[in-house]
């Protein structure tokens, strides 16, 4: 079940935490990229970012 993910059955807590931290870092990077993209699109539309 979800081999290679933090939700894999039978993995120890340390491995689970490491995988969750990697997932968090990846999601933070995606959020940052999307925020930058949103800001650029708002500038194109002439909207002032808040």
PDB file of N, CA and C in Angstrom:
ATOM      1  N   UNK A   1       0.837  -1.179   0.000  1.00  0.00           N
ATOM      2  CA  UNK A   1       0.000   0.000   0.000  1.00  0.00           C
ATOM      3  C   UNK A   1       0.882   1.243   0.000  1.00  0.00           C
ATOM      4  N   UNK A   2       0.851   2.001  -1.036  1.00  0.00           N
ATOM      5  CA  UNK A   2       1.602   3.245  -1.179  1.00  0.00           C
ATOM      6  C   UNK A   2       3.081   3.073  -0.897  1.00  0.00           C
ATOM      7  N   UNK A   3       3.672   2.128  -1.567  1.00  0.00           N
ATOM      8  CA  UNK A   3       5.095   1.848  -1.368  1.00  0.00           C
ATOM      9  C   UNK A   3       5.913   3.085  -1.721  1.00  0.00           C
ATOM     10  N   UNK A   4       6.850   3.416  -0.856  1.00  0.00           N
ATOM     11  CA  UNK A   4       7.698   4.584  -1.062  1.00  0.00           C
ATOM     12  C   UNK A   4       7.129   5.866  -0.481  1.00  0.00           C
ATOM     13  N   UNK A   5       5.927   5.785   0.067  1.00  0.00           N
ATOM     14  CA  UNK A   5       5.315   6.969   0.655  1.00  0.00           C
ATOM     15  C   UNK A   5       5.391   6.889   2.180  1.00  0.00           C
ATOM     16  N   UNK A   6       5.052   7.975   2.862  1.00  0.00           N
ATOM     17  CA  UNK A   6       5.066   7.931   4.321  1.00  0.00           C
ATOM     18  C   UNK A   6       3.976   7.017   4.891  1.00  0.00           C
ATOM     19  N   UNK A   7       3.056   6.600   4.042  1.00  0.00           N
ATOM     20  CA  UNK A   7       1.914   5.805   4.488  1.00  0.00           C
ATOM     21  C   UNK A   7       2.114   4.312   4.239  1.00  0.00           C
ATOM     22  N   UNK A   8       3.310   3.952   3.838  1.00  0.00           N
ATOM     23  CA  UNK A   8       3.629   2.545   3.581  1.00  0.00           C
ATOM     24  C   UNK A   8       3.542   1.739   4.875  1.00  0.00           C
ATOM     25  N   UNK A   9       2.934   0.616   4.794  1.00  0.00           N
ATOM     26  CA  UNK A   9       2.815  -0.249   5.968  1.00  0.00           C
ATOM     27  C   UNK A   9       4.162  -0.862   6.317  1.00  0.00           C
ATOM     28  N   UNK A  10       4.417  -0.960   7.616  1.00  0.00           N
ATOM     29  CA  UNK A  10       5.603  -1.658   8.082  1.00  0.00           C
ATOM     30  C   UNK A  10       6.871  -0.834   8.167  1.00  0.00           C
ATOM     31  N   UNK A  11       6.815   0.452   7.822  1.00  0.00           N
ATOM     32  CA  UNK A  11       8.032   1.263   7.934  1.00  0.00           C
ATOM     33  C   UNK A  11       8.134   1.810   9.357  1.00  0.00           C
ATOM     34  N   UNK A  12       9.364   2.090   9.770  1.00  0.00           N
ATOM     35  CA  UNK A  12       9.542   2.606  11.127  1.00  0.00           C
ATOM     36  C   UNK A  12       9.214   4.102  11.163  1.00  0.00           C
ATOM     37  N   UNK A  13       9.054   4.608  12.367  1.00  0.00           N
ATOM     38  CA  UNK A  13       8.645   6.003  12.536  1.00  0.00           C
ATOM     39  C   UNK A  13       9.671   6.986  11.977  1.00  0.00           C
ATOM     40  N   UNK A  14      10.948   6.670  12.107  1.00  0.00           N
ATOM     41  CA  UNK A  14      11.986   7.577  11.593  1.00  0.00           C
ATOM     42  C   UNK A  14      11.871   7.727  10.078  1.00  0.00           C
ATOM     43  N   UNK A  15      11.679   6.623   9.384  1.00  0.00           N
ATOM     44  CA  UNK A  15      11.506   6.662   7.927  1.00  0.00           C
ATOM     45  C   UNK A  15      10.238   7.417   7.559  1.00  0.00           C
ATOM     46  N   UNK A  16       9.174   7.179   8.313  1.00  0.00           N
ATOM     47  CA  UNK A  16       7.910   7.865   8.055  1.00  0.00           C
ATOM     48  C   UNK A  16       8.080   9.374   8.203  1.00  0.00           C
ATOM     49  N   UNK A  17       8.764   9.792   9.261  1.00  0.00           N
ATOM     50  CA  UNK A  17       8.985  11.220   9.494  1.00  0.00           C
ATOM     51  C   UNK A  17       9.844  11.816   8.388  1.00  0.00           C
ATOM     52  N   UNK A  18      10.911  11.117   8.000  1.00  0.00           N
ATOM     53  CA  UNK A  18      11.766  11.605   6.905  1.00  0.00           C
ATOM     54  C   UNK A  18      10.972  11.802   5.625  1.00  0.00           C
ATOM     55  N   UNK A  19      10.115  10.846   5.315  1.00  0.00           N
ATOM     56  CA  UNK A  19       9.300  10.947   4.097  1.00  0.00           C
ATOM     57  C   UNK A  19       8.291  12.080   4.192  1.00  0.00           C
ATOM     58  N   UNK A  20       7.702  12.262   5.370  1.00  0.00           N
ATOM     59  CA  UNK A  20       6.763  13.365   5.547  1.00  0.00           C
ATOM     60  C   UNK A  20       7.459  14.715   5.407  1.00  0.00           C
ATOM     61  N   UNK A  21       8.679  14.823   5.948  1.00  0.00           N
ATOM     62  CA  UNK A  21       9.431  16.071   5.817  1.00  0.00           C
ATOM     63  C   UNK A  21       9.763  16.362   4.353  1.00  0.00           C
ATOM     64  N   UNK A  22      10.098  15.329   3.589  1.00  0.00           N
ATOM     65  CA  UNK A  22      10.349  15.510   2.158  1.00  0.00           C
ATOM     66  C   UNK A  22       9.083  15.965   1.442  1.00  0.00           C
ATOM     67  N   UNK A  23       7.954  15.378   1.809  1.00  0.00           N
ATOM     68  CA  UNK A  23       6.684  15.746   1.195  1.00  0.00           C
ATOM     69  C   UNK A  23       6.329  17.196   1.526  1.00  0.00           C
ATOM     70  N   UNK A  24       6.560  17.604   2.768  1.00  0.00           N
ATOM     71  CA  UNK A  24       6.287  18.980   3.182  1.00  0.00           C
ATOM     72  C   UNK A  24       7.156  19.954   2.393  1.00  0.00           C
ATOM     73  N   UNK A  25       8.439  19.643   2.255  1.00  0.00           N
ATOM     74  CA  UNK A  25       9.355  20.521   1.507  1.00  0.00           C
ATOM     75  C   UNK A  25       8.905  20.651   0.053  1.00  0.00           C
ATOM     76  N   UNK A  26       8.486  19.542  -0.527  1.00  0.00           N
ATOM     77  CA  UNK A  26       8.011  19.559  -1.917  1.00  0.00           C
ATOM     78  C   UNK A  26       6.750  20.418  -2.045  1.00  0.00           C
ATOM     79  N   UNK A  27       5.828  20.269  -1.115  1.00  0.00           N
ATOM     80  CA  UNK A  27       4.589  21.050  -1.165  1.00  0.00           C
ATOM     81  C   UNK A  27       4.850  22.530  -0.937  1.00  0.00           C
ATOM     82  N   UNK A  28       5.784  22.869  -0.053  1.00  0.00           N
ATOM     83  CA  UNK A  28       6.135  24.271   0.162  1.00  0.00           C
ATOM     84  C   UNK A  28       6.710  24.887  -1.104  1.00  0.00           C
ATOM     85  N   UNK A  29       7.528  24.125  -1.815  1.00  0.00           N
ATOM     86  CA  UNK A  29       8.107  24.621  -3.066  1.00  0.00           C
ATOM     87  C   UNK A  29       7.010  24.851  -4.103  1.00  0.00           C
ATOM     88  N   UNK A  30       6.048  23.952  -4.175  1.00  0.00           N
ATOM     89  CA  UNK A  30       4.936  24.106  -5.121  1.00  0.00           C
ATOM     90  C   UNK A  30       4.093  25.323  -4.775  1.00  0.00           C
ATOM     91  N   UNK A  31       3.827  25.525  -3.488  1.00  0.00           N
ATOM     92  CA  UNK A  31       3.043  26.687  -3.055  1.00  0.00           C
ATOM     93  C   UNK A  31       3.768  27.973  -3.427  1.00  0.00           C
ATOM     94  N   UNK A  32       5.059  28.016  -3.174  1.00  0.00           N
ATOM     95  CA  UNK A  32       5.838  29.201  -3.492  1.00  0.00           C
ATOM     96  C   UNK A  32       5.801  29.504  -4.992  1.00  0.00           C
ATOM     97  N   UNK A  33       5.954  28.469  -5.793  1.00  0.00           N
ATOM     98  CA  UNK A  33       5.907  28.642  -7.249  1.00  0.00           C
ATOM     99  C   UNK A  33       4.538  29.159  -7.684  1.00  0.00           C
ATOM    100  N   UNK A  34       3.479  28.626  -7.113  1.00  0.00           N
ATOM    101  CA  UNK A  34       2.134  29.071  -7.465  1.00  0.00           C
ATOM    102  C   UNK A  34       1.869  30.501  -7.001  1.00  0.00           C
ATOM    103  N   UNK A  35       2.401  30.878  -5.849  1.00  0.00           N
ATOM    104  CA  UNK A  35       2.245  32.253  -5.379  1.00  0.00           C
ATOM    105  C   UNK A  35       2.953  33.221  -6.315  1.00  0.00           C
ATOM    106  N   UNK A  36       4.147  32.848  -6.784  1.00  0.00           N
ATOM    107  CA  UNK A  36       4.875  33.690  -7.738  1.00  0.00           C
ATOM    108  C   UNK A  36       4.095  33.823  -9.041  1.00  0.00           C
ATOM    109  N   UNK A  37       3.557  32.702  -9.504  1.00  0.00           N
ATOM    110  CA  UNK A  37       2.778  32.710 -10.748  1.00  0.00           C
ATOM    111  C   UNK A  37       1.529  33.583 -10.591  1.00  0.00           C
ATOM    112  N   UNK A  38       0.870  33.477  -9.457  1.00  0.00           N
ATOM    113  CA  UNK A  38      -0.323  34.285  -9.182  1.00  0.00           C
ATOM    114  C   UNK A  38       0.031  35.763  -9.189  1.00  0.00           C
ATOM    115  N   UNK A  39       1.137  36.094  -8.536  1.00  0.00           N
ATOM    116  CA  UNK A  39       1.580  37.496  -8.482  1.00  0.00           C
ATOM    117  C   UNK A  39       1.840  38.031  -9.897  1.00  0.00           C
ATOM    118  N   UNK A  40       2.513  37.257 -10.722  1.00  0.00           N
ATOM    119  CA  UNK A  40       2.800  37.682 -12.098  1.00  0.00           C
ATOM    120  C   UNK A  40       1.509  37.882 -12.892  1.00  0.00           C
ATOM    121  N   UNK A  41       0.554  36.981 -12.716  1.00  0.00           N
ATOM    122  CA  UNK A  41      -0.711  37.109 -13.432  1.00  0.00           C
ATOM    123  C   UNK A  41      -1.506  38.321 -12.956  1.00  0.00           C
ATOM    124  N   UNK A  42      -1.454  38.592 -11.654  1.00  0.00           N
ATOM    125  CA  UNK A  42      -2.131  39.781 -11.137  1.00  0.00           C
ATOM    126  C   UNK A  42      -1.511  41.047 -11.712  1.00  0.00           C
ATOM    127  N   UNK A  43      -0.189  41.063 -11.843  1.00  0.00           N
ATOM    128  CA  UNK A  43       0.473  42.229 -12.431  1.00  0.00           C
ATOM    129  C   UNK A  43       0.060  42.413 -13.884  1.00  0.00           C
ATOM    130  N   UNK A  44      -0.080  41.312 -14.618  1.00  0.00           N
ATOM    131  CA  UNK A  44      -0.519  41.383 -16.014  1.00  0.00           C
ATOM    132  C   UNK A  44      -1.931  41.949 -16.121  1.00  0.00           C
ATOM    133  N   UNK A  45      -2.765  41.644 -15.144  1.00  0.00           N
ATOM    134  CA  UNK A  45      -4.145  42.140 -15.152  1.00  0.00           C
ATOM    135  C   UNK A  45      -4.253  43.549 -14.578  1.00  0.00           C
ATOM    136  N   UNK A  46      -3.161  44.048 -14.033  1.00  0.00           N
ATOM    137  CA  UNK A  46      -3.163  45.377 -13.467  1.00  0.00           C
ATOM    138  C   UNK A  46      -3.722  45.432 -12.058  1.00  0.00           C
ATOM    139  N   UNK A  47      -3.798  44.307 -11.392  1.00  0.00           N
ATOM    140  CA  UNK A  47      -4.287  44.266 -10.023  1.00  0.00           C
ATOM    141  C   UNK A  47      -3.129  44.495  -9.064  1.00  0.00           C
ATOM    142  N   UNK A  48      -3.420  45.180  -8.001  1.00  0.00           N
ATOM    143  CA  UNK A  48      -2.421  45.387  -6.976  1.00  0.00           C
ATOM    144  C   UNK A  48      -2.460  44.196  -6.023  1.00  0.00           C
ATOM    145  N   UNK A  49      -1.329  43.547  -5.806  1.00  0.00           N
ATOM    146  CA  UNK A  49      -1.311  42.408  -4.869  1.00  0.00           C
ATOM    147  C   UNK A  49      -1.490  42.886  -3.438  1.00  0.00           C
ATOM    148  N   UNK A  50      -2.100  42.064  -2.645  1.00  0.00           N
ATOM    149  CA  UNK A  50      -2.336  42.396  -1.235  1.00  0.00           C
ATOM    150  C   UNK A  50      -1.290  41.793  -0.368  1.00  0.00           C
TER     151      UNK A  50
END
